[in-house]
Amino acid sequence: MKSIAVVAVALLGLASAVNVEICKHQTKGDCVTIDVIGCTNFPGGWNDQVSSVDTGAAECVFYENGSCGGGAWTTRGRQNTVPTNQNDKFSSVRC
């Protein structure tokens, strides 16, 4: 029984959240930090609003549709702008 508990604790560690900052303006203006675990849809009011991001050390993929669908952009760290053709189009993220 102890081995099952150890495995469960180890798996919980694998599912730890990545803190990602998404911003409505370039160069990190009007931002919110979200906890990303697996595929994470943006919170209310942030769909199709993102112009800059900061993923810290994590590599993340930002998607144009909810549930991690549609066009995607992969990045890591602070990005003062997102690709011009995807500005204000992202709806979800996976790290």
PDB file of N, CA and C in Angstrom:
ATOM      1  N   MET A   1       0.809  -1.190   0.000  1.00  0.00           N
ATOM      2  CA  MET A   1       0.000   0.000   0.000  1.00  0.00           C
ATOM      3  C   MET A   1       0.857   1.259   0.000  1.00  0.00           C
ATOM      4  N   LYS A   2       2.009   1.210   0.684  1.00  0.00           N
ATOM      5  CA  LYS A   2       2.884   2.377   0.723  1.00  0.00           C
ATOM      6  C   LYS A   2       3.421   2.704  -0.660  1.00  0.00           C
ATOM      7  N   SER A   3       3.696   1.673  -1.469  1.00  0.00           N
ATOM      8  CA  SER A   3       4.232   1.935  -2.807  1.00  0.00           C
ATOM      9  C   SER A   3       3.208   2.656  -3.676  1.00  0.00           C
ATOM     10  N   ILE A   4       1.926   2.363  -3.489  1.00  0.00           N
ATOM     11  CA  ILE A   4       0.886   3.062  -4.248  1.00  0.00           C
ATOM     12  C   ILE A   4       0.857   4.535  -3.861  1.00  0.00           C
ATOM     13  N   ALA A   5       0.996   4.830  -2.588  1.00  0.00           N
ATOM     14  CA  ALA A   5       1.012   6.220  -2.130  1.00  0.00           C
ATOM     15  C   ALA A   5       2.209   6.965  -2.688  1.00  0.00           C
ATOM     16  N   VAL A   6       3.364   6.312  -2.743  1.00  0.00           N
ATOM     17  CA  VAL A   6       4.570   6.942  -3.289  1.00  0.00           C
ATOM     18  C   VAL A   6       4.384   7.246  -4.766  1.00  0.00           C
ATOM     19  N   VAL A   7       3.816   6.313  -5.517  1.00  0.00           N
ATOM     20  CA  VAL A   7       3.566   6.530  -6.943  1.00  0.00           C
ATOM     21  C   VAL A   7       2.579   7.678  -7.132  1.00  0.00           C
ATOM     22  N   ALA A   8       1.529   7.725  -6.329  1.00  0.00           N
ATOM     23  CA  ALA A   8       0.541   8.801  -6.441  1.00  0.00           C
ATOM     24  C   ALA A   8       1.174  10.157  -6.178  1.00  0.00           C
ATOM     25  N   VAL A   9       2.019  10.255  -5.172  1.00  0.00           N
ATOM     26  CA  VAL A   9       2.704  11.513  -4.870  1.00  0.00           C
ATOM     27  C   VAL A   9       3.632  11.888  -6.013  1.00  0.00           C
ATOM     28  N   ALA A  10       4.337  10.924  -6.582  1.00  0.00           N
ATOM     29  CA  ALA A  10       5.236  11.198  -7.707  1.00  0.00           C
ATOM     30  C   ALA A  10       4.457  11.712  -8.909  1.00  0.00           C
ATOM     31  N   LEU A  11       3.310  11.118  -9.196  1.00  0.00           N
ATOM     32  CA  LEU A  11       2.498  11.567 -10.326  1.00  0.00           C
ATOM     33  C   LEU A  11       1.935  12.961 -10.094  1.00  0.00           C
ATOM     34  N   LEU A  12       1.571  13.287  -8.874  1.00  0.00           N
ATOM     35  CA  LEU A  12       1.101  14.641  -8.575  1.00  0.00           C
ATOM     36  C   LEU A  12       2.182  15.665  -8.864  1.00  0.00           C
ATOM     37  N   GLY A  13       3.425  15.324  -8.603  1.00  0.00           N
ATOM     38  CA  GLY A  13       4.530  16.229  -8.893  1.00  0.00           C
ATOM     39  C   GLY A  13       4.671  16.501 -10.375  1.00  0.00           C
ATOM     40  N   LEU A  14       4.359  15.501 -11.211  1.00  0.00           N
ATOM     41  CA  LEU A  14       4.450  15.678 -12.655  1.00  0.00           C
ATOM     42  C   LEU A  14       3.386  16.638 -13.172  1.00  0.00           C
ATOM     43  N   ALA A  15       2.280  16.758 -12.461  1.00  0.00           N
ATOM     44  CA  ALA A  15       1.173  17.599 -12.908  1.00  0.00           C
ATOM     45  C   ALA A  15       1.219  18.993 -12.293  1.00  0.00           C
ATOM     46  N   SER A  16       2.387  19.425 -11.840  1.00  0.00           N
ATOM     47  CA  SER A  16       2.466  20.738 -11.209  1.00  0.00           C
ATOM     48  C   SER A  16       2.221  21.842 -12.234  1.00  0.00           C
ATOM     49  N   ALA A  17       1.643  22.904 -11.758  1.00  0.00           N
ATOM     50  CA  ALA A  17       1.271  24.017 -12.629  1.00  0.00           C
ATOM     51  C   ALA A  17       2.487  24.836 -13.037  1.00  0.00           C
ATOM     52  N   VAL A  18       2.405  25.400 -14.223  1.00  0.00           N
ATOM     53  CA  VAL A  18       3.378  26.369 -14.713  1.00  0.00           C
ATOM     54  C   VAL A  18       2.691  27.730 -14.654  1.00  0.00           C
ATOM     55  N   ASN A  19       3.332  28.708 -14.041  1.00  0.00           N
ATOM     56  CA  ASN A  19       2.782  30.064 -13.992  1.00  0.00           C
ATOM     57  C   ASN A  19       3.111  30.781 -15.292  1.00  0.00           C
ATOM     58  N   VAL A  20       2.088  31.200 -16.006  1.00  0.00           N
ATOM     59  CA  VAL A  20       2.250  31.905 -17.277  1.00  0.00           C
ATOM     60  C   VAL A  20       1.548  33.253 -17.161  1.00  0.00           C
ATOM     61  N   GLU A  21       2.260  34.300 -17.534  1.00  0.00           N
ATOM     62  CA  GLU A  21       1.671  35.635 -17.535  1.00  0.00           C
ATOM     63  C   GLU A  21       1.219  35.962 -18.950  1.00  0.00           C
ATOM     64  N   ILE A  22      -0.053  36.323 -19.099  1.00  0.00           N
ATOM     65  CA  ILE A  22      -0.576  36.764 -20.390  1.00  0.00           C
ATOM     66  C   ILE A  22      -0.986  38.226 -20.246  1.00  0.00           C
ATOM     67  N   CYS A  23      -0.741  39.002 -21.306  1.00  0.00           N
ATOM     68  CA  CYS A  23      -0.960  40.450 -21.232  1.00  0.00           C
ATOM     69  C   CYS A  23      -1.758  40.936 -22.435  1.00  0.00           C
ATOM     70  N   LYS A  24      -2.625  41.902 -22.193  1.00  0.00           N
ATOM     71  CA  LYS A  24      -3.466  42.452 -23.254  1.00  0.00           C
ATOM     72  C   LYS A  24      -2.729  43.447 -24.142  1.00  0.00           C
ATOM     73  N   HIS A  25      -1.574  43.911 -23.702  1.00  0.00           N
ATOM     74  CA  HIS A  25      -0.825  44.899 -24.476  1.00  0.00           C
ATOM     75  C   HIS A  25       0.607  44.419 -24.682  1.00  0.00           C
ATOM     76  N   GLN A  26       1.273  44.967 -25.680  1.00  0.00           N
ATOM     77  CA  GLN A  26       2.681  44.655 -25.906  1.00  0.00           C
ATOM     78  C   GLN A  26       3.510  45.143 -24.727  1.00  0.00           C
ATOM     79  N   THR A  27       4.663  44.536 -24.559  1.00  0.00           N
ATOM     80  CA  THR A  27       5.600  44.836 -23.465  1.00  0.00           C
ATOM     81  C   THR A  27       4.947  44.729 -22.095  1.00  0.00           C
ATOM     82  N   LYS A  28       4.092  43.735 -21.943  1.00  0.00           N
ATOM     83  CA  LYS A  28       3.529  43.332 -20.658  1.00  0.00           C
ATOM     84  C   LYS A  28       2.641  44.369 -19.988  1.00  0.00           C
ATOM     85  N   GLY A  29       1.714  44.930 -20.703  1.00  0.00           N
ATOM     86  CA  GLY A  29       0.749  45.838 -20.099  1.00  0.00           C
ATOM     87  C   GLY A  29      -0.583  45.149 -19.858  1.00  0.00           C
ATOM     88  N   ASP A  30      -1.216  45.395 -18.712  1.00  0.00           N
ATOM     89  CA  ASP A  30      -2.509  44.820 -18.327  1.00  0.00           C
ATOM     90  C   ASP A  30      -2.433  43.295 -18.365  1.00  0.00           C
ATOM     91  N   CYS A  31      -1.809  42.721 -17.345  1.00  0.00           N
ATOM     92  CA  CYS A  31      -1.481  41.292 -17.329  1.00  0.00           C
ATOM     93  C   CYS A  31      -2.199  40.536 -16.225  1.00  0.00           C
ATOM     94  N   VAL A  32      -2.284  39.223 -16.408  1.00  0.00           N
ATOM     95  CA  VAL A  32      -2.778  38.304 -15.389  1.00  0.00           C
ATOM     96  C   VAL A  32      -1.903  37.052 -15.447  1.00  0.00           C
ATOM     97  N   THR A  33      -1.659  36.444 -14.286  1.00  0.00           N
ATOM     98  CA  THR A  33      -0.903  35.194 -14.232  1.00  0.00           C
ATOM     99  C   THR A  33      -1.885  34.045 -14.084  1.00  0.00           C
ATOM    100  N   ILE A  34      -1.726  33.028 -14.945  1.00  0.00           N
ATOM    101  CA  ILE A  34      -2.590  31.853 -14.885  1.00  0.00           C
ATOM    102  C   ILE A  34      -1.748  30.626 -14.564  1.00  0.00           C
ATOM    103  N   ASP A  35      -2.353  29.663 -13.887  1.00  0.00           N
ATOM    104  CA  ASP A  35      -1.713  28.383 -13.602  1.00  0.00           C
ATOM    105  C   ASP A  35      -2.061  27.435 -14.733  1.00  0.00           C
ATOM    106  N   VAL A  36      -1.043  26.971 -15.455  1.00  0.00           N
ATOM    107  CA  VAL A  36      -1.258  26.094 -16.600  1.00  0.00           C
ATOM    108  C   VAL A  36      -0.941  24.660 -16.197  1.00  0.00           C
ATOM    109  N   ILE A  37      -1.944  23.801 -16.276  1.00  0.00           N
ATOM    110  CA  ILE A  37      -1.779  22.364 -16.062  1.00  0.00           C
ATOM    111  C   ILE A  37      -2.403  21.690 -17.269  1.00  0.00           C
ATOM    112  N   GLY A  38      -1.590  21.020 -18.077  1.00  0.00           N
ATOM    113  CA  GLY A  38      -2.115  20.437 -19.306  1.00  0.00           C
ATOM    114  C   GLY A  38      -2.617  21.544 -20.215  1.00  0.00           C
ATOM    115  N   CYS A  39      -3.699  21.268 -20.931  1.00  0.00           N
ATOM    116  CA  CYS A  39      -4.310  22.295 -21.779  1.00  0.00           C
ATOM    117  C   CYS A  39      -5.179  23.183 -20.899  1.00  0.00           C
ATOM    118  N   THR A  40      -4.924  24.489 -20.944  1.00  0.00           N
ATOM    119  CA  THR A  40      -5.650  25.436 -20.097  1.00  0.00           C
ATOM    120  C   THR A  40      -6.266  26.529 -20.961  1.00  0.00           C
ATOM    121  N   ASN A  41      -7.589  26.670 -20.886  1.00  0.00           N
ATOM    122  CA  ASN A  41      -8.261  27.764 -21.580  1.00  0.00           C
ATOM    123  C   ASN A  41      -8.048  29.055 -20.802  1.00  0.00           C
ATOM    124  N   PHE A  42      -7.972  30.169 -21.507  1.00  0.00           N
ATOM    125  CA  PHE A  42      -7.799  31.459 -20.853  1.00  0.00           C
ATOM    126  C   PHE A  42      -9.048  31.803 -20.047  1.00  0.00           C
ATOM    127  N   PRO A  43      -8.868  32.528 -18.937  1.00  0.00           N
ATOM    128  CA  PRO A  43     -10.026  32.922 -18.127  1.00  0.00           C
ATOM    129  C   PRO A  43     -10.903  33.931 -18.867  1.00  0.00           C
ATOM    130  N   GLY A  44     -12.121  34.116 -18.358  1.00  0.00           N
ATOM    131  CA  GLY A  44     -13.068  35.052 -18.960  1.00  0.00           C
ATOM    132  C   GLY A  44     -12.463  36.423 -19.199  1.00  0.00           C
ATOM    133  N   GLY A  45     -12.755  36.996 -20.346  1.00  0.00           N
ATOM    134  CA  GLY A  45     -12.250  38.318 -20.687  1.00  0.00           C
ATOM    135  C   GLY A  45     -10.877  38.311 -21.334  1.00  0.00           C
ATOM    136  N   TRP A  46     -10.242  37.149 -21.436  1.00  0.00           N
ATOM    137  CA  TRP A  46      -8.894  37.069 -22.008  1.00  0.00           C
ATOM    138  C   TRP A  46      -8.859  36.358 -23.355  1.00  0.00           C
ATOM    139  N   ASN A  47      -9.959  35.774 -23.787  1.00  0.00           N
ATOM    140  CA  ASN A  47     -10.021  35.122 -25.089  1.00  0.00           C
ATOM    141  C   ASN A  47      -9.802  36.162 -26.188  1.00  0.00           C
ATOM    142  N   ASP A  48      -8.881  35.873 -27.095  1.00  0.00           N
ATOM    143  CA  ASP A  48      -8.579  36.768 -28.225  1.00  0.00           C
ATOM    144  C   ASP A  48      -8.154  38.160 -27.771  1.00  0.00           C
ATOM    145  N   GLN A  49      -7.375  38.244 -26.686  1.00  0.00           N
ATOM    146  CA  GLN A  49      -6.928  39.529 -26.147  1.00  0.00           C
ATOM    147  C   GLN A  49      -5.416  39.628 -25.951  1.00  0.00           C
ATOM    148  N   VAL A  50      -4.677  38.545 -26.123  1.00  0.00           N
ATOM    149  CA  VAL A  50      -3.278  38.488 -25.689  1.00  0.00           C
ATOM    150  C   VAL A  50      -2.321  39.051 -26.738  1.00  0.00           C
ATOM    151  N   SER A  51      -1.439  39.971 -26.277  1.00  0.00           N
ATOM    152  CA  SER A  51      -0.440  40.595 -27.156  1.00  0.00           C
ATOM    153  C   SER A  51       0.994  40.377 -26.698  1.00  0.00           C
ATOM    154  N   SER A  52       1.206  39.930 -25.444  1.00  0.00           N
ATOM    155  CA  SER A  52       2.547  39.590 -24.957  1.00  0.00           C
ATOM    156  C   SER A  52       2.408  38.540 -23.859  1.00  0.00           C
ATOM    157  N   VAL A  53       3.487  37.766 -23.648  1.00  0.00           N
ATOM    158  CA  VAL A  53       3.441  36.657 -22.688  1.00  0.00           C
ATOM    159  C   VAL A  53       4.775  36.521 -21.969  1.00  0.00           C
ATOM    160  N   ASP A  54       4.730  35.823 -20.836  1.00  0.00           N
ATOM    161  CA  ASP A  54       5.955  35.437 -20.136  1.00  0.00           C
ATOM    162  C   ASP A  54       5.726  34.051 -19.548  1.00  0.00           C
ATOM    163  N   THR A  55       6.476  33.067 -20.060  1.00  0.00           N
ATOM    164  CA  THR A  55       6.330  31.683 -19.604  1.00  0.00           C
ATOM    165  C   THR A  55       7.426  31.289 -18.621  1.00  0.00           C
ATOM    166  N   GLY A  56       8.280  32.234 -18.247  1.00  0.00           N
ATOM    167  CA  GLY A  56       9.407  31.895 -17.382  1.00  0.00           C
ATOM    168  C   GLY A  56      10.333  30.936 -18.110  1.00  0.00           C
ATOM    169  N   ALA A  57      10.765  29.878 -17.443  1.00  0.00           N
ATOM    170  CA  ALA A  57      11.677  28.903 -18.046  1.00  0.00           C
ATOM    171  C   ALA A  57      10.950  27.840 -18.861  1.00  0.00           C
ATOM    172  N   ALA A  58       9.632  27.793 -18.770  1.00  0.00           N
ATOM    173  CA  ALA A  58       8.858  26.742 -19.437  1.00  0.00           C
ATOM    174  C   ALA A  58       8.661  27.032 -20.921  1.00  0.00           C
ATOM    175  N   GLU A  59       8.654  25.968 -21.718  1.00  0.00           N
ATOM    176  CA  GLU A  59       8.268  26.083 -23.123  1.00  0.00           C
ATOM    177  C   GLU A  59       6.767  25.838 -23.200  1.00  0.00           C
ATOM    178  N   CYS A  60       6.049  26.749 -23.827  1.00  0.00           N
ATOM    179  CA  CYS A  60       4.590  26.645 -23.904  1.00  0.00           C
ATOM    180  C   CYS A  60       4.129  26.836 -25.344  1.00  0.00           C
ATOM    181  N   VAL A  61       2.992  26.229 -25.647  1.00  0.00           N
ATOM    182  CA  VAL A  61       2.357  26.379 -26.950  1.00  0.00           C
ATOM    183  C   VAL A  61       1.039  27.114 -26.731  1.00  0.00           C
ATOM    184  N   PHE A  62       0.881  28.239 -27.416  1.00  0.00           N
ATOM    185  CA  PHE A  62      -0.339  29.035 -27.349  1.00  0.00           C
ATOM    186  C   PHE A  62      -1.188  28.701 -28.572  1.00  0.00           C
ATOM    187  N   TYR A  63      -2.494  28.541 -28.354  1.00  0.00           N
ATOM    188  CA  TYR A  63      -3.406  28.112 -29.414  1.00  0.00           C
ATOM    189  C   TYR A  63      -4.474  29.166 -29.683  1.00  0.00           C
ATOM    190  N   GLU A  64      -4.875  29.249 -30.958  1.00  0.00           N
ATOM    191  CA  GLU A  64      -5.881  30.228 -31.363  1.00  0.00           C
ATOM    192  C   GLU A  64      -7.290  29.852 -30.926  1.00  0.00           C
ATOM    193  N   ASN A  65      -7.537  28.567 -30.666  1.00  0.00           N
ATOM    194  CA  ASN A  65      -8.864  28.127 -30.237  1.00  0.00           C
ATOM    195  C   ASN A  65      -8.807  27.584 -28.814  1.00  0.00           C
ATOM    196  N   GLY A  66      -9.952  27.482 -28.171  1.00  0.00           N
ATOM    197  CA  GLY A  66     -10.031  26.844 -26.875  1.00  0.00           C
ATOM    198  C   GLY A  66      -9.698  25.367 -26.987  1.00  0.00           C
ATOM    199  N   SER A  67      -9.436  24.727 -25.864  1.00  0.00           N
ATOM    200  CA  SER A  67      -9.109  23.298 -25.800  1.00  0.00           C
ATOM    201  C   SER A  67      -7.894  22.952 -26.647  1.00  0.00           C
ATOM    202  N   CYS A  68      -6.980  23.901 -26.780  1.00  0.00           N
ATOM    203  CA  CYS A  68      -5.696  23.727 -27.480  1.00  0.00           C
ATOM    204  C   CYS A  68      -5.865  23.275 -28.926  1.00  0.00           C
ATOM    205  N   GLY A  69      -6.728  23.970 -29.636  1.00  0.00           N
ATOM    206  CA  GLY A  69      -6.944  23.687 -31.048  1.00  0.00           C
ATOM    207  C   GLY A  69      -6.592  24.889 -31.908  1.00  0.00           C
ATOM    208  N   GLY A  70      -6.552  24.660 -33.209  1.00  0.00           N
ATOM    209  CA  GLY A  70      -6.296  25.733 -34.158  1.00  0.00           C
ATOM    210  C   GLY A  70      -4.826  26.067 -34.300  1.00  0.00           C
ATOM    211  N   GLY A  71      -4.555  27.212 -34.898  1.00  0.00           N
ATOM    212  CA  GLY A  71      -3.180  27.655 -35.109  1.00  0.00           C
ATOM    213  C   GLY A  71      -2.426  27.755 -33.797  1.00  0.00           C
ATOM    214  N   ALA A  72      -1.120  27.492 -33.849  1.00  0.00           N
ATOM    215  CA  ALA A  72      -0.330  27.447 -32.618  1.00  0.00           C
ATOM    216  C   ALA A  72       0.983  28.199 -32.768  1.00  0.00           C
ATOM    217  N   TRP A  73       1.518  28.611 -31.631  1.00  0.00           N
ATOM    218  CA  TRP A  73       2.814  29.297 -31.542  1.00  0.00           C
ATOM    219  C   TRP A  73       3.530  28.773 -30.313  1.00  0.00           C
ATOM    220  N   THR A  74       4.759  28.293 -30.498  1.00  0.00           N
ATOM    221  CA  THR A  74       5.563  27.759 -29.401  1.00  0.00           C
ATOM    222  C   THR A  74       6.601  28.786 -28.989  1.00  0.00           C
ATOM    223  N   THR A  75       6.728  29.008 -27.676  1.00  0.00           N
ATOM    224  CA  THR A  75       7.683  29.995 -27.185  1.00  0.00           C
ATOM    225  C   THR A  75       8.134  29.648 -25.775  1.00  0.00           C
ATOM    226  N   ARG A  76       9.153  30.356 -25.321  1.00  0.00           N
ATOM    227  CA  ARG A  76       9.680  30.208 -23.966  1.00  0.00           C
ATOM    228  C   ARG A  76      10.141  31.576 -23.485  1.00  0.00           C
ATOM    229  N   GLY A  77       9.878  31.877 -22.208  1.00  0.00           N
ATOM    230  CA  GLY A  77      10.365  33.116 -21.613  1.00  0.00           C
ATOM    231  C   GLY A  77       9.474  34.310 -21.902  1.00  0.00           C
ATOM    232  N   ARG A  78      10.059  35.491 -21.730  1.00  0.00           N
ATOM    233  CA  ARG A  78       9.314  36.741 -21.926  1.00  0.00           C
ATOM    234  C   ARG A  78       9.309  37.122 -23.404  1.00  0.00           C
ATOM    235  N   GLN A  79       8.126  37.361 -23.920  1.00  0.00           N
ATOM    236  CA  GLN A  79       7.954  37.807 -25.302  1.00  0.00           C
ATOM    237  C   GLN A  79       7.138  39.096 -25.259  1.00  0.00           C
ATOM    238  N   ASN A  80       7.765  40.205 -25.610  1.00  0.00           N
ATOM    239  CA  ASN A  80       7.089  41.502 -25.558  1.00  0.00           C
ATOM    240  C   ASN A  80       6.006  41.657 -26.614  1.00  0.00           C
ATOM    241  N   THR A  81       6.057  40.812 -27.632  1.00  0.00           N
ATOM    242  CA  THR A  81       5.012  40.774 -28.654  1.00  0.00           C
ATOM    243  C   THR A  81       4.801  39.324 -29.072  1.00  0.00           C
ATOM    244  N   VAL A  82       3.606  39.011 -29.507  1.00  0.00           N
ATOM    245  CA  VAL A  82       3.339  37.713 -30.117  1.00  0.00           C
ATOM    246  C   VAL A  82       3.435  37.917 -31.627  1.00  0.00           C
ATOM    247  N   PRO A  83       3.489  36.838 -32.425  1.00  0.00           N
ATOM    248  CA  PRO A  83       3.543  37.036 -33.876  1.00  0.00           C
ATOM    249  C   PRO A  83       2.387  37.923 -34.357  1.00  0.00           C
ATOM    250  N   THR A  84       2.693  38.834 -35.250  1.00  0.00           N
ATOM    251  CA  THR A  84       1.717  39.813 -35.733  1.00  0.00           C
ATOM    252  C   THR A  84       0.432  39.156 -36.220  1.00  0.00           C
ATOM    253  N   ASN A  85       0.559  38.047 -36.948  1.00  0.00           N
ATOM    254  CA  ASN A  85      -0.630  37.391 -37.499  1.00  0.00           C
ATOM    255  C   ASN A  85      -1.446  36.651 -36.434  1.00  0.00           C
ATOM    256  N   GLN A  86      -0.934  36.577 -35.192  1.00  0.00           N
ATOM    257  CA  GLN A  86      -1.666  35.903 -34.113  1.00  0.00           C
ATOM    258  C   GLN A  86      -1.993  36.849 -32.950  1.00  0.00           C
ATOM    259  N   ASN A  87      -1.704  38.126 -33.121  1.00  0.00           N
ATOM    260  CA  ASN A  87      -2.015  39.099 -32.073  1.00  0.00           C
ATOM    261  C   ASN A  87      -3.521  39.114 -31.799  1.00  0.00           C
ATOM    262  N   ASP A  88      -3.888  39.068 -30.531  1.00  0.00           N
ATOM    263  CA  ASP A  88      -5.288  39.065 -30.103  1.00  0.00           C
ATOM    264  C   ASP A  88      -6.077  37.886 -30.672  1.00  0.00           C
ATOM    265  N   LYS A  89      -5.411  36.731 -30.828  1.00  0.00           N
ATOM    266  CA  LYS A  89      -6.102  35.546 -31.351  1.00  0.00           C
ATOM    267  C   LYS A  89      -6.008  34.328 -30.447  1.00  0.00           C
ATOM    268  N   PHE A  90      -5.179  34.342 -29.407  1.00  0.00           N
ATOM    269  CA  PHE A  90      -4.985  33.142 -28.591  1.00  0.00           C
ATOM    270  C   PHE A  90      -6.111  32.945 -27.585  1.00  0.00           C
ATOM    271  N   SER A  91      -6.422  31.657 -27.335  1.00  0.00           N
ATOM    272  CA  SER A  91      -7.507  31.297 -26.423  1.00  0.00           C
ATOM    273  C   SER A  91      -7.127  30.245 -25.391  1.00  0.00           C
ATOM    274  N   SER A  92      -6.004  29.535 -25.611  1.00  0.00           N
ATOM    275  CA  SER A  92      -5.601  28.478 -24.687  1.00  0.00           C
ATOM    276  C   SER A  92      -4.099  28.257 -24.778  1.00  0.00           C
ATOM    277  N   VAL A  93      -3.570  27.501 -23.801  1.00  0.00           N
ATOM    278  CA  VAL A  93      -2.122  27.273 -23.727  1.00  0.00           C
ATOM    279  C   VAL A  93      -1.846  25.909 -23.110  1.00  0.00           C
ATOM    280  N   ARG A  94      -0.721  25.306 -23.512  1.00  0.00           N
ATOM    281  CA  ARG A  94      -0.230  24.057 -22.929  1.00  0.00           C
ATOM    282  C   ARG A  94       1.280  24.194 -22.754  1.00  0.00           C
ATOM    283  N   CYS A  95       1.793  23.850 -21.561  1.00  0.00           N
ATOM    284  CA  CYS A  95       3.234  23.919 -21.291  1.00  0.00           C
ATOM    285  C   CYS A  95       3.790  22.535 -20.956  1.00  0.00           C
TER     286      CYS A  95
END
